[in-house]
Structures are given as structure tokens and as C-alpha cells.
PDB file of C-alpha atoms in Angstrom:
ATOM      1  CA  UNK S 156       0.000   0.000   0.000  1.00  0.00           C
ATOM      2  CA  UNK S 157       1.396   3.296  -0.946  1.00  0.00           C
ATOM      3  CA  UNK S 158       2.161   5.946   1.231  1.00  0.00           C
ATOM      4  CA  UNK S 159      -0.710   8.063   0.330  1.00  0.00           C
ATOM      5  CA  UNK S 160      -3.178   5.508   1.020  1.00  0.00           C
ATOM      6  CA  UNK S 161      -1.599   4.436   4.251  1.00  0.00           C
ATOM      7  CA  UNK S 162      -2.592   8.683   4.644  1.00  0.00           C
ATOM      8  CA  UNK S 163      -5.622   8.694   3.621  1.00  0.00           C
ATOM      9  CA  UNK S 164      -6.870   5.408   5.462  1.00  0.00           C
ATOM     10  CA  UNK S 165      -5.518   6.578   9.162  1.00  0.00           C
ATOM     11  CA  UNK S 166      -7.276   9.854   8.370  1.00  0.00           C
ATOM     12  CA  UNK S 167     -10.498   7.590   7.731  1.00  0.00           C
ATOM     13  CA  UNK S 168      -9.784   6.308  10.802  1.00  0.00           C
ATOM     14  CA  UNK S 169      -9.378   8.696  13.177  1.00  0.00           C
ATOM     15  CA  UNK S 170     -12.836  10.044  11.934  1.00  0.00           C
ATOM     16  CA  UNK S 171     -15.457   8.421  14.316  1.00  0.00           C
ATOM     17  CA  UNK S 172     -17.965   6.638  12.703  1.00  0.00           C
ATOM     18  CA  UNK S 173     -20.285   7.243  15.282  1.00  0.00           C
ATOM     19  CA  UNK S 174     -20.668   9.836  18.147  1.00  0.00           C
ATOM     20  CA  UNK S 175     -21.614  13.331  18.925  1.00  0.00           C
ATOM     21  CA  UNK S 176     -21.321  16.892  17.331  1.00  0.00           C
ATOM     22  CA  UNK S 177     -22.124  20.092  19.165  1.00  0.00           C
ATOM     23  CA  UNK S 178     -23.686  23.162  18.339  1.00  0.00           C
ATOM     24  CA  UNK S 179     -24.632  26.166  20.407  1.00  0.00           C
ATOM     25  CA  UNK S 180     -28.186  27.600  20.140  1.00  0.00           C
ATOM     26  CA  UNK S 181     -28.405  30.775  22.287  1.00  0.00           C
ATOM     27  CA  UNK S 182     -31.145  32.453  22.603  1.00  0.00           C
ATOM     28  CA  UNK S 183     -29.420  35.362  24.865  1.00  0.00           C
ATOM     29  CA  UNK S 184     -26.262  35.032  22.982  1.00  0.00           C
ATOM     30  CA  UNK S 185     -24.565  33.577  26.066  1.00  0.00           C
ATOM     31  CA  UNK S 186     -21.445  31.548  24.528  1.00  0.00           C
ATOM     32  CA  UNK S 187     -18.956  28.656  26.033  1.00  0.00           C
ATOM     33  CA  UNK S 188     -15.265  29.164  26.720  1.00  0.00           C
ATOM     34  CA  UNK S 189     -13.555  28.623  23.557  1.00  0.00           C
ATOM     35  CA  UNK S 190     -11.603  26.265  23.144  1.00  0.00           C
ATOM     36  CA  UNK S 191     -12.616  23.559  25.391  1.00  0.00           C
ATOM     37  CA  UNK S 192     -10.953  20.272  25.695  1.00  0.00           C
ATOM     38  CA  UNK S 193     -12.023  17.160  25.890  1.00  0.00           C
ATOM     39  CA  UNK S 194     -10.404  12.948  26.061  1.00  0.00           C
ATOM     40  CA  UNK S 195      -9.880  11.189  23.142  1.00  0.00           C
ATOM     41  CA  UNK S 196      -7.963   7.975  24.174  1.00  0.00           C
ATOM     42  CA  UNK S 197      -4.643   8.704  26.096  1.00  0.00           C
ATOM     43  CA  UNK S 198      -4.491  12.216  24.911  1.00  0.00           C
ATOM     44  CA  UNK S 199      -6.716  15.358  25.227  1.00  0.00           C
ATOM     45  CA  UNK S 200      -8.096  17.592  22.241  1.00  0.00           C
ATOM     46  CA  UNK S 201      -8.971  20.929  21.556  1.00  0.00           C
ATOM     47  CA  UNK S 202     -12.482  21.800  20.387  1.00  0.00           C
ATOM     48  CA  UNK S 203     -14.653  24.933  19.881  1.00  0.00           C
ATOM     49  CA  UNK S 204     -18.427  24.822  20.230  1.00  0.00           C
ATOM     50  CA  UNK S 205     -20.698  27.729  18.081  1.00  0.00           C
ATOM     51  CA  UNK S 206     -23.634  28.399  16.427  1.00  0.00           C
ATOM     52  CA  UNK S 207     -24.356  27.587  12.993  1.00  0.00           C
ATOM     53  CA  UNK S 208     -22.053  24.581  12.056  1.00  0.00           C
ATOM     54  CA  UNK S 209     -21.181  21.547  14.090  1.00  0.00           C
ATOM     55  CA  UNK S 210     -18.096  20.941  15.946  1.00  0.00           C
ATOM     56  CA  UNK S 211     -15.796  18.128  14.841  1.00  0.00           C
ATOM     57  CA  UNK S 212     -17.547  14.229  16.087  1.00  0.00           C
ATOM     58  CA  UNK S 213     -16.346  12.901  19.331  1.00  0.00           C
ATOM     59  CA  UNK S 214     -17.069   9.511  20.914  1.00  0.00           C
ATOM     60  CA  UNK S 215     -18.346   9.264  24.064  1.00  0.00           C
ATOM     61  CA  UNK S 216     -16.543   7.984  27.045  1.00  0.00           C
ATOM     62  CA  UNK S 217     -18.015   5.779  29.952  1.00  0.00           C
ATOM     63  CA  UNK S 218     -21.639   7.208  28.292  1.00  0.00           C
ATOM     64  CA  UNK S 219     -20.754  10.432  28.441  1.00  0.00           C
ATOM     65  CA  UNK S 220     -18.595  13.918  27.130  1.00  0.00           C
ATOM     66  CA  UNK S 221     -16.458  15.930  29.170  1.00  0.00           C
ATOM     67  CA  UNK S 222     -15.021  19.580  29.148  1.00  0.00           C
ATOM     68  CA  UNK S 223     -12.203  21.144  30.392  1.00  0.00           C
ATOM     69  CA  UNK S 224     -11.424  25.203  29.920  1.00  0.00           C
ATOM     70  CA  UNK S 225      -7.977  24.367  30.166  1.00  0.00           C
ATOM     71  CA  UNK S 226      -5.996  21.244  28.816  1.00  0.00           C
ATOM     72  CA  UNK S 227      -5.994  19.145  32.362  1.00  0.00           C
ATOM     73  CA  UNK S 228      -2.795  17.462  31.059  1.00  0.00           C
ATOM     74  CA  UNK S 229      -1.311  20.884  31.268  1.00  0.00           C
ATOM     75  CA  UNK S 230      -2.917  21.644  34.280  1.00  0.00           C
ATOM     76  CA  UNK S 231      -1.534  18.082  35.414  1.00  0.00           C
ATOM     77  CA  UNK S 232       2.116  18.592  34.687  1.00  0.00           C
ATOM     78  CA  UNK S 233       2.056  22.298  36.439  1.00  0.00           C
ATOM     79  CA  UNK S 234       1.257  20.924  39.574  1.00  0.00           C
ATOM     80  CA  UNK S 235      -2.114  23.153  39.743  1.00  0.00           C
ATOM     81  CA  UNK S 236      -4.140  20.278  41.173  1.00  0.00           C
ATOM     82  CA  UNK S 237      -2.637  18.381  44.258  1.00  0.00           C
ATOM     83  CA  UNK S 238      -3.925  16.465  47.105  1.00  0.00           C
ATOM     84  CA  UNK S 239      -2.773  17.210  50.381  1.00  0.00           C
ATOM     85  CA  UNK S 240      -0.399  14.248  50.520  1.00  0.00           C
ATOM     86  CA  UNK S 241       1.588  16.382  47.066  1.00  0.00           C
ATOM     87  CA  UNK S 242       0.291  14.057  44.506  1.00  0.00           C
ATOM     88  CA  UNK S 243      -1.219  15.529  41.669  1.00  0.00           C
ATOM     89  CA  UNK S 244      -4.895  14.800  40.437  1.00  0.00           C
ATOM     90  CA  UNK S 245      -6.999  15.203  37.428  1.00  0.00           C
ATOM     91  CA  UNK S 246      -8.759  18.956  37.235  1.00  0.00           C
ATOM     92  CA  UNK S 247     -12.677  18.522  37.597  1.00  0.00           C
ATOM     93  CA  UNK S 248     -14.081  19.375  34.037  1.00  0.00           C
ATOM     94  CA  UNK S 249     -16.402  22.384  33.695  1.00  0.00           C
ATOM     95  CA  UNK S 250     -19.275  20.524  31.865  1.00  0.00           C
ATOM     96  CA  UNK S 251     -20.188  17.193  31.393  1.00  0.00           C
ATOM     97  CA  UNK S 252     -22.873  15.622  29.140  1.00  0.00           C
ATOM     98  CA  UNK S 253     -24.612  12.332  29.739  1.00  0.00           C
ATOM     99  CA  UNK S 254     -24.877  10.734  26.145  1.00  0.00           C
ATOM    100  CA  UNK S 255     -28.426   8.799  25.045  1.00  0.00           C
ATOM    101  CA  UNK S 256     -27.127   5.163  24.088  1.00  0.00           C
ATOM    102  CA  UNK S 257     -27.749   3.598  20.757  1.00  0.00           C
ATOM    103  CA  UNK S 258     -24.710   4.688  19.013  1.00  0.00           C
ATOM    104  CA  UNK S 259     -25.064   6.254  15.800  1.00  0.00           C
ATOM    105  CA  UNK S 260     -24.497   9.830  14.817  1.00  0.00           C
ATOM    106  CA  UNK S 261     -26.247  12.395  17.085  1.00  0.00           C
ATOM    107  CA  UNK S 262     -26.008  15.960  17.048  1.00  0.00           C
ATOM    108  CA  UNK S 263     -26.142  18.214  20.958  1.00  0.00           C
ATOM    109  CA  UNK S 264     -28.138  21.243  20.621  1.00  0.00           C
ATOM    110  CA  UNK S 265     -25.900  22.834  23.076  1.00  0.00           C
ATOM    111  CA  UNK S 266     -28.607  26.382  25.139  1.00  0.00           C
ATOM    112  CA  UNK S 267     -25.323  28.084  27.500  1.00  0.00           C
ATOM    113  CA  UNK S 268     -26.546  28.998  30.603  1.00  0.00           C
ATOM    114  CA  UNK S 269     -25.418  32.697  32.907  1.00  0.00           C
ATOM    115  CA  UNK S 270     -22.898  29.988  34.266  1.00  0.00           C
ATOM    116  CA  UNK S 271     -21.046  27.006  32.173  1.00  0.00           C
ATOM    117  CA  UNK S 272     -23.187  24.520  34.975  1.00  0.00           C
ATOM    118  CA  UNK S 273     -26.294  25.738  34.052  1.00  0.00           C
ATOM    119  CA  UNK S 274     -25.874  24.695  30.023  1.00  0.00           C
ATOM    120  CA  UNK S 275     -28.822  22.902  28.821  1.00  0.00           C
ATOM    121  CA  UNK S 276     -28.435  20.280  26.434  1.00  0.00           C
ATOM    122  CA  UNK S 277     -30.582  18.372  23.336  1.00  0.00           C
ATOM    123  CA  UNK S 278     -29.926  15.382  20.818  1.00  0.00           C
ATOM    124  CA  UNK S 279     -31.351  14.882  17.550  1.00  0.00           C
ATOM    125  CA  UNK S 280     -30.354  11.535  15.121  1.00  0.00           C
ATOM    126  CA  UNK S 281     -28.628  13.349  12.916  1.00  0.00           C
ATOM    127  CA  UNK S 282     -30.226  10.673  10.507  1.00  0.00           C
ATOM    128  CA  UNK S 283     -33.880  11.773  11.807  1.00  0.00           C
ATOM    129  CA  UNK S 284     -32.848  15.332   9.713  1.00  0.00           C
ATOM    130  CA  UNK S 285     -31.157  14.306   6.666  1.00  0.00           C
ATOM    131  CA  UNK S 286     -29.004  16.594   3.833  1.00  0.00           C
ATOM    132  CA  UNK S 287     -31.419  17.183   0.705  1.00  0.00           C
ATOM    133  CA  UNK S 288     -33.578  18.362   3.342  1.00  0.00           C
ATOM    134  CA  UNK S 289     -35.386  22.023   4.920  1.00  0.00           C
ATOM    135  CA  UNK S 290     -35.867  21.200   8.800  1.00  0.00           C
ATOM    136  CA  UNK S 291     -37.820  23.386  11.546  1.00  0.00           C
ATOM    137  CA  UNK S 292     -37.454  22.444  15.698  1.00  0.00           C
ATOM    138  CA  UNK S 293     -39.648  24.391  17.773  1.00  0.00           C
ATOM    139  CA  UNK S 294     -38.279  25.482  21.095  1.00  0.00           C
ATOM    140  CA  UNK S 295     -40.729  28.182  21.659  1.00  0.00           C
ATOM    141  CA  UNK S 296     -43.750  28.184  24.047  1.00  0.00           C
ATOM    142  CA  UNK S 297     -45.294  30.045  20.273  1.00  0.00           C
ATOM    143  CA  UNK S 298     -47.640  27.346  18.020  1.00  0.00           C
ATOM    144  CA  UNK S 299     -46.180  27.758  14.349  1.00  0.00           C
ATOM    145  CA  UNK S 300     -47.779  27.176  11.099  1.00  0.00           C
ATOM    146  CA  UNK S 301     -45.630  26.389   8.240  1.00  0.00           C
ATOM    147  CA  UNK S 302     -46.993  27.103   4.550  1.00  0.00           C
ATOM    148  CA  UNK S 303     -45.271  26.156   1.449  1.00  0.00           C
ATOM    149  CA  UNK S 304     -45.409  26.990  -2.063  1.00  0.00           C
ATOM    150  CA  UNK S 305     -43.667  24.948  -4.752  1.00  0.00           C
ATOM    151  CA  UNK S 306     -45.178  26.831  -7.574  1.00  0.00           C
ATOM    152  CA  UNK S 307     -43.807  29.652  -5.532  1.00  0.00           C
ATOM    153  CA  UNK S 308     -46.845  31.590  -5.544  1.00  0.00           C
ATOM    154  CA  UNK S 309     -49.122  30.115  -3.336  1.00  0.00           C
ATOM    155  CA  UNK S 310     -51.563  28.813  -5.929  1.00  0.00           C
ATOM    156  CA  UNK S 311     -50.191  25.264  -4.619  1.00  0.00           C
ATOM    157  CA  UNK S 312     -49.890  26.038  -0.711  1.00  0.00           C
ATOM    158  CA  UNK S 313     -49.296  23.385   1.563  1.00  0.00           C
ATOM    159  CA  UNK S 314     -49.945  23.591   5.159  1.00  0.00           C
ATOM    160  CA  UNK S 315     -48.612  22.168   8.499  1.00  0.00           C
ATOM    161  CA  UNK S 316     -49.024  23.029  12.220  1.00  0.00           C
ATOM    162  CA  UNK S 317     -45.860  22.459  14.181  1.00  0.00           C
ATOM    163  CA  UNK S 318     -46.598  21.900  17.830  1.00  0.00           C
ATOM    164  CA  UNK S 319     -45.119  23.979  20.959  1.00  0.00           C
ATOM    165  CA  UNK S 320     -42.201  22.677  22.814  1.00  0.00           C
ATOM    166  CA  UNK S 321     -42.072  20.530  25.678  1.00  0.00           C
ATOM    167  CA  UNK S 322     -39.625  19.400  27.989  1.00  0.00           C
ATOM    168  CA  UNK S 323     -40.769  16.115  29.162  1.00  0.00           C
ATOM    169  CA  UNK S 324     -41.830  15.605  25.119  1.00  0.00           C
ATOM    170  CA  UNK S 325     -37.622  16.717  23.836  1.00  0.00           C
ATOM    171  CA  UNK S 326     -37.501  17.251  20.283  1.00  0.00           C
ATOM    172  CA  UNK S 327     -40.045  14.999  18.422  1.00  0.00           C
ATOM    173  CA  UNK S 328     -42.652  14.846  15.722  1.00  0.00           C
ATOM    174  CA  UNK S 329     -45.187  17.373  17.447  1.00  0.00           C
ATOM    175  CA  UNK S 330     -42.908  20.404  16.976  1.00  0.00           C
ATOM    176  CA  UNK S 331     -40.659  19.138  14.405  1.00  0.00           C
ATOM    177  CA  UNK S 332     -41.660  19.724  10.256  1.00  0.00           C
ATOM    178  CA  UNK S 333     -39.005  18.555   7.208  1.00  0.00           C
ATOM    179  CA  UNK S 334     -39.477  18.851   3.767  1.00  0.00           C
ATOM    180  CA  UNK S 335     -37.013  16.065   1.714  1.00  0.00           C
ATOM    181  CA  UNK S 336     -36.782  16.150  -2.015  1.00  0.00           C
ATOM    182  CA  UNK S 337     -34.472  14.570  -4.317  1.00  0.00           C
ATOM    183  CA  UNK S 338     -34.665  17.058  -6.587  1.00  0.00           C
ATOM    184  CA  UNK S 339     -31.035  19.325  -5.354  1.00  0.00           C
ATOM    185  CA  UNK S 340     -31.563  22.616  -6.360  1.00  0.00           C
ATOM    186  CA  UNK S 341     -34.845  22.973  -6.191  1.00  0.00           C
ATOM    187  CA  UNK S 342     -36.442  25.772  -4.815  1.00  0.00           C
ATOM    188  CA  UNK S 343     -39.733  26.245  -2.261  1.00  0.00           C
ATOM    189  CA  UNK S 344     -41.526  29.209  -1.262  1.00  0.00           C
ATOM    190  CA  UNK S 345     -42.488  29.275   2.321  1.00  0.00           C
ATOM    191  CA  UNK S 346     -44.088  31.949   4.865  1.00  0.00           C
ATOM    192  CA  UNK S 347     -43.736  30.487   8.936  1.00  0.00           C
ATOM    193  CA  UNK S 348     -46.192  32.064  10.770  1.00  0.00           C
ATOM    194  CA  UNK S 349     -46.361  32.281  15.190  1.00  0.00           C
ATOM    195  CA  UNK S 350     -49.440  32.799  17.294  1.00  0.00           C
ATOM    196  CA  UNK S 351     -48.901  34.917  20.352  1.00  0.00           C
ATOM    197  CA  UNK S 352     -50.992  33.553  23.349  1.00  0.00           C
ATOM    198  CA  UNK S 353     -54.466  34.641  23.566  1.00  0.00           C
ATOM    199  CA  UNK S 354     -54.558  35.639  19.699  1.00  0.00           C
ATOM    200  CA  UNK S 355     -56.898  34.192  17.120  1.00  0.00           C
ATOM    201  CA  UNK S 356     -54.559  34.816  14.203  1.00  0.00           C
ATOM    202  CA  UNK S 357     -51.220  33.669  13.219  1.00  0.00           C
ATOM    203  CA  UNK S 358     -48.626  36.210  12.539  1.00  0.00           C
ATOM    204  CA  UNK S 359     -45.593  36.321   9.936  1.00  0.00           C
ATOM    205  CA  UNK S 360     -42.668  35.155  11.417  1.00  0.00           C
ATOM    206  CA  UNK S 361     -40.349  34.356   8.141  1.00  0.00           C
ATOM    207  CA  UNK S 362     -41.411  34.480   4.456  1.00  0.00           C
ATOM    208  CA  UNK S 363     -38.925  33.910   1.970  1.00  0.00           C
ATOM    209  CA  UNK S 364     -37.438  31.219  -0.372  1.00  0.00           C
ATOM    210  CA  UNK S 365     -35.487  27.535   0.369  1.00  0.00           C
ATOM    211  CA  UNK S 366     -33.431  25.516  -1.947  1.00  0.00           C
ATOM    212  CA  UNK S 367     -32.318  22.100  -1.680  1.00  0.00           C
ATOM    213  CA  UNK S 368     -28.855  21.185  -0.855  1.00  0.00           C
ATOM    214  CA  UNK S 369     -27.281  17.779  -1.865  1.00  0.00           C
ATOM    215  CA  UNK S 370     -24.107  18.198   0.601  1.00  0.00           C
ATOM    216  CA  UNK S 371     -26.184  19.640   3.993  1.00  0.00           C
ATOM    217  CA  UNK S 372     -29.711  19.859   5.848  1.00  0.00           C
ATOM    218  CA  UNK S 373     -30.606  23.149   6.846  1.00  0.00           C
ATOM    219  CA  UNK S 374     -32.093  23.406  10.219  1.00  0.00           C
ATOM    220  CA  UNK S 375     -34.016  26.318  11.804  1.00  0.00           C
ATOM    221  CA  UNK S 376     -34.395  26.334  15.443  1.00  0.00           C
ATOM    222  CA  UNK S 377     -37.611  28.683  16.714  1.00  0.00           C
ATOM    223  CA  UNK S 378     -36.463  30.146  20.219  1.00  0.00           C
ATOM    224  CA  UNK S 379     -38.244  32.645  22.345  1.00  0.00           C
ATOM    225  CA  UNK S 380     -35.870  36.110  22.098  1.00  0.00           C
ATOM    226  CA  UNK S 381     -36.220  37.018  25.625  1.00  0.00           C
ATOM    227  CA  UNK S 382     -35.591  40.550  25.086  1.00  0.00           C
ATOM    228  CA  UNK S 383     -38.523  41.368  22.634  1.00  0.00           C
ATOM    229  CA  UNK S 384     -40.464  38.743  23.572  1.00  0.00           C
ATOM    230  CA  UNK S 385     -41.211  37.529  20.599  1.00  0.00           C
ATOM    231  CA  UNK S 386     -40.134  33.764  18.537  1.00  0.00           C
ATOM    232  CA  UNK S 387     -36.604  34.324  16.392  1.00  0.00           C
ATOM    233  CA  UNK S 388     -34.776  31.724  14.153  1.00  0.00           C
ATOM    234  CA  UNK S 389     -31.482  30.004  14.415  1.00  0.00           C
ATOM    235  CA  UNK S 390     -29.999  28.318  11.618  1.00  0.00           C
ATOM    236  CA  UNK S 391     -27.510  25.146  11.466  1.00  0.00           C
ATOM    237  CA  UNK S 392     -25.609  23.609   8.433  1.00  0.00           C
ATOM    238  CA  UNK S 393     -25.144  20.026   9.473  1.00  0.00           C
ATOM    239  CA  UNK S 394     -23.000  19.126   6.736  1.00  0.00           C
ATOM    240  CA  UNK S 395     -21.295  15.884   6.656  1.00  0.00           C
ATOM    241  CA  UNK S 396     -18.404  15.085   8.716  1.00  0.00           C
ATOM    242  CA  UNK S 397     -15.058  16.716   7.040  1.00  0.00           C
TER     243      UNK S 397
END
């Protein structure tokens, strides 16, 4: 085997098959420390967490994902974690994330709290919102109505309610809506509409135009922006692992 493919198949490798990406969905804007670091075997990684596109896939450990602000085998050879009796110890990581079993690709919808211990955390199956495909999660407390138009002027419209969200519920087919088509490039009108409590009528939340991608799913999360107190969106690009 050459030495390019040796290359190319430890790079295959060291891509996890299976395991978990993170993205951050703020609805105050509140971020995490950047970069974090996490264990990957013997050795410890850096990683940064944001909106919009997923961090690189890491596997789980003992069920679950942990975070350090600072690289503990740094922290480790500096001597800034001892016991009493002088020997040194492992720094306690500043988040850790229990991790659904099953295996498989699943990506954490990652809310930051006003303190790292207070992050909130979500999983999707990453194979439950597929590329070639528009997606909508509501997180809002607001019932949505999604309307689409593939003529593109609403001669055609389709029409689909898209359920409130509940905690004890997660993210699942009463406030989730896709639309998949095998046709890449193909364009959708689409108006989202929100109903405030207490109102008879929807209102316009988005109207605008989607196209469908061959190489990522588009998903729009609906979150409740605090400080006008109305629904917003938040966009991710779950493309395929690099």
C-alpha cells in the first residue's frame, strides 16, 4: 500500500464513525469558553463549540462527554491540582454531558446557561434530519404554522401546524416539520407564521425562499428572544463530517 493511502486510510480512521457533534443555540447570545478540551484515548483535544455549524464528532466515554477550559494534562504537569499528601490529580471538568445510548451519529443542541453549569443540552439523530432536506425544531412556548409553495406563488400552498415545545416531550414529531426532495436545487416558497398567546390569528414570522442542498440539511431552530419577547430563528448547516 502506498504511502498516500496508508494517509488517507488513518485519516479515515481517526474520523469516528459514530458519536456526537455540538452546536450552540443561544437564545441570549450567552457563549462557552472557547476552546474547550475534551479525552480522546490517552491524549486530550482541543475543540470549539458555536452556532451555525457543528463541531468536529467525538465519541463518548463511559456514556458520556467531558469539558475542560484548560488542557488538564497541562494543568496536570504544572502541579495546579494536588492532594494534600503532594500528589497531583486530574482537574474537575467544567461541563459534562450524559450521552443517550444507541450509538449512531447524534447531534447536541448545546442552550449556555449565565454559568457554564447551568448549560442545557438536546440530541437529535442526525439521521432523523437528513441533507437534501429544509428542517424546523420548535423550542418556543409560540404554536407555528408552516406554509409552502412549490409553484412559488401560493396557488399550490401546503400547510402544516408544528406543535409547541415541551420538555418532558424533547424534540419529536409534534414540533418538528421537514421537507425532503431529491430534486437538489430545487427551490420552495415558504411563509412560517407564530401565534402569540391569547390571539386568534397567526402572525408572519419568516417568508422567503429555500433551496435544496445535496451536501447539507438546513435546520431552523424557533427560540423565544427574551428581550422582545417575541419567537426568532437560528440556523444550522449540518454538513457531513469533514
Amino acid at each position: 500500500q502506498s504511502r498516500a493511502g496508508s494517509a488517507d486510510a488513518a485519516k479515515e480512521a481517526a474520523v469516528p464513525k459514530s458519536g456526537v457533534r455540538f452546536v450552540i443555540c443561544s437564545p441570549t447570545n450567552a457563549q462557552l469558553p472557547s476552546p474547550l478540551y475534551y479525552k480522546s484515548g490517552k491524549e486530550f483535544k482541543a475543540v470549539s463549540i458555536s452556532g451555525r455549524v457543528p463541531s468536529r464528532r467525538i465519541r463518548p466515554e463511559g456514556g458520556k462527554v467531558e469539558f475542560w477550559d484548560e488542557d488538564p494534562a497541562e494543568a496536570v504537569a504544572a502541579g495546579k491540582d494536588k492532594e494534600k499528601g503532594g500528589k497531583k490529580k486530574m482537574p474537575e471538568p467544567i461541563l459534562s454531558i450524559s450521552v443517550p445510548g444507541g450509538g449512531g451519529k447524534l447531534l447536541c443542541i448545546v442552550v449556555p446557561g449565565k454559568e457554564v453549569s447551568q448549560t442545557q443540552t438536546y440530541f437529535l439523530k442526525e439521521s432523523d434530519f437528513p441533507k437534501k432536506g429544509m428542517h424546523i425544531i420548535n423550542f418556543s412556548s409560540y404554536p407555528l404554522k408552516m406554509i409552502t409553495s412549490e409553484k412559488g406563488d401560493f396557488s399550490d400552498p401546503s400547510e402544516k401546524t408544528i406543535g409547541v415545545f415541551r420538555r418532558d416531550e424533547g424534540i419529536s414529531d409534534n414540533n418538528t416539520w421537514s421537507y425532503v426532495s431529491d430534486e437538489v436545487g430545487k427551490s420552495v416558497a415558504f411563509a412560517l407564521m407564530y401565534k402569540d398567546k391569547d390571539a386568534k390569528e397567526f402572525k408572519r414570522l419568516k417568508a422567503s425562499m429555500f433551496s435544496i442542498s445535496g451536501r447539507q440539511a438546513q435546520i431552523n431552530m424557533v427560540v423565544k428572544d427574551a428581550a422582545r419577547n417575541t419567537p426568532k430563528l437560528l440556523s444550522i448547516q449540518l454538513v457531513e463530517d469533514k
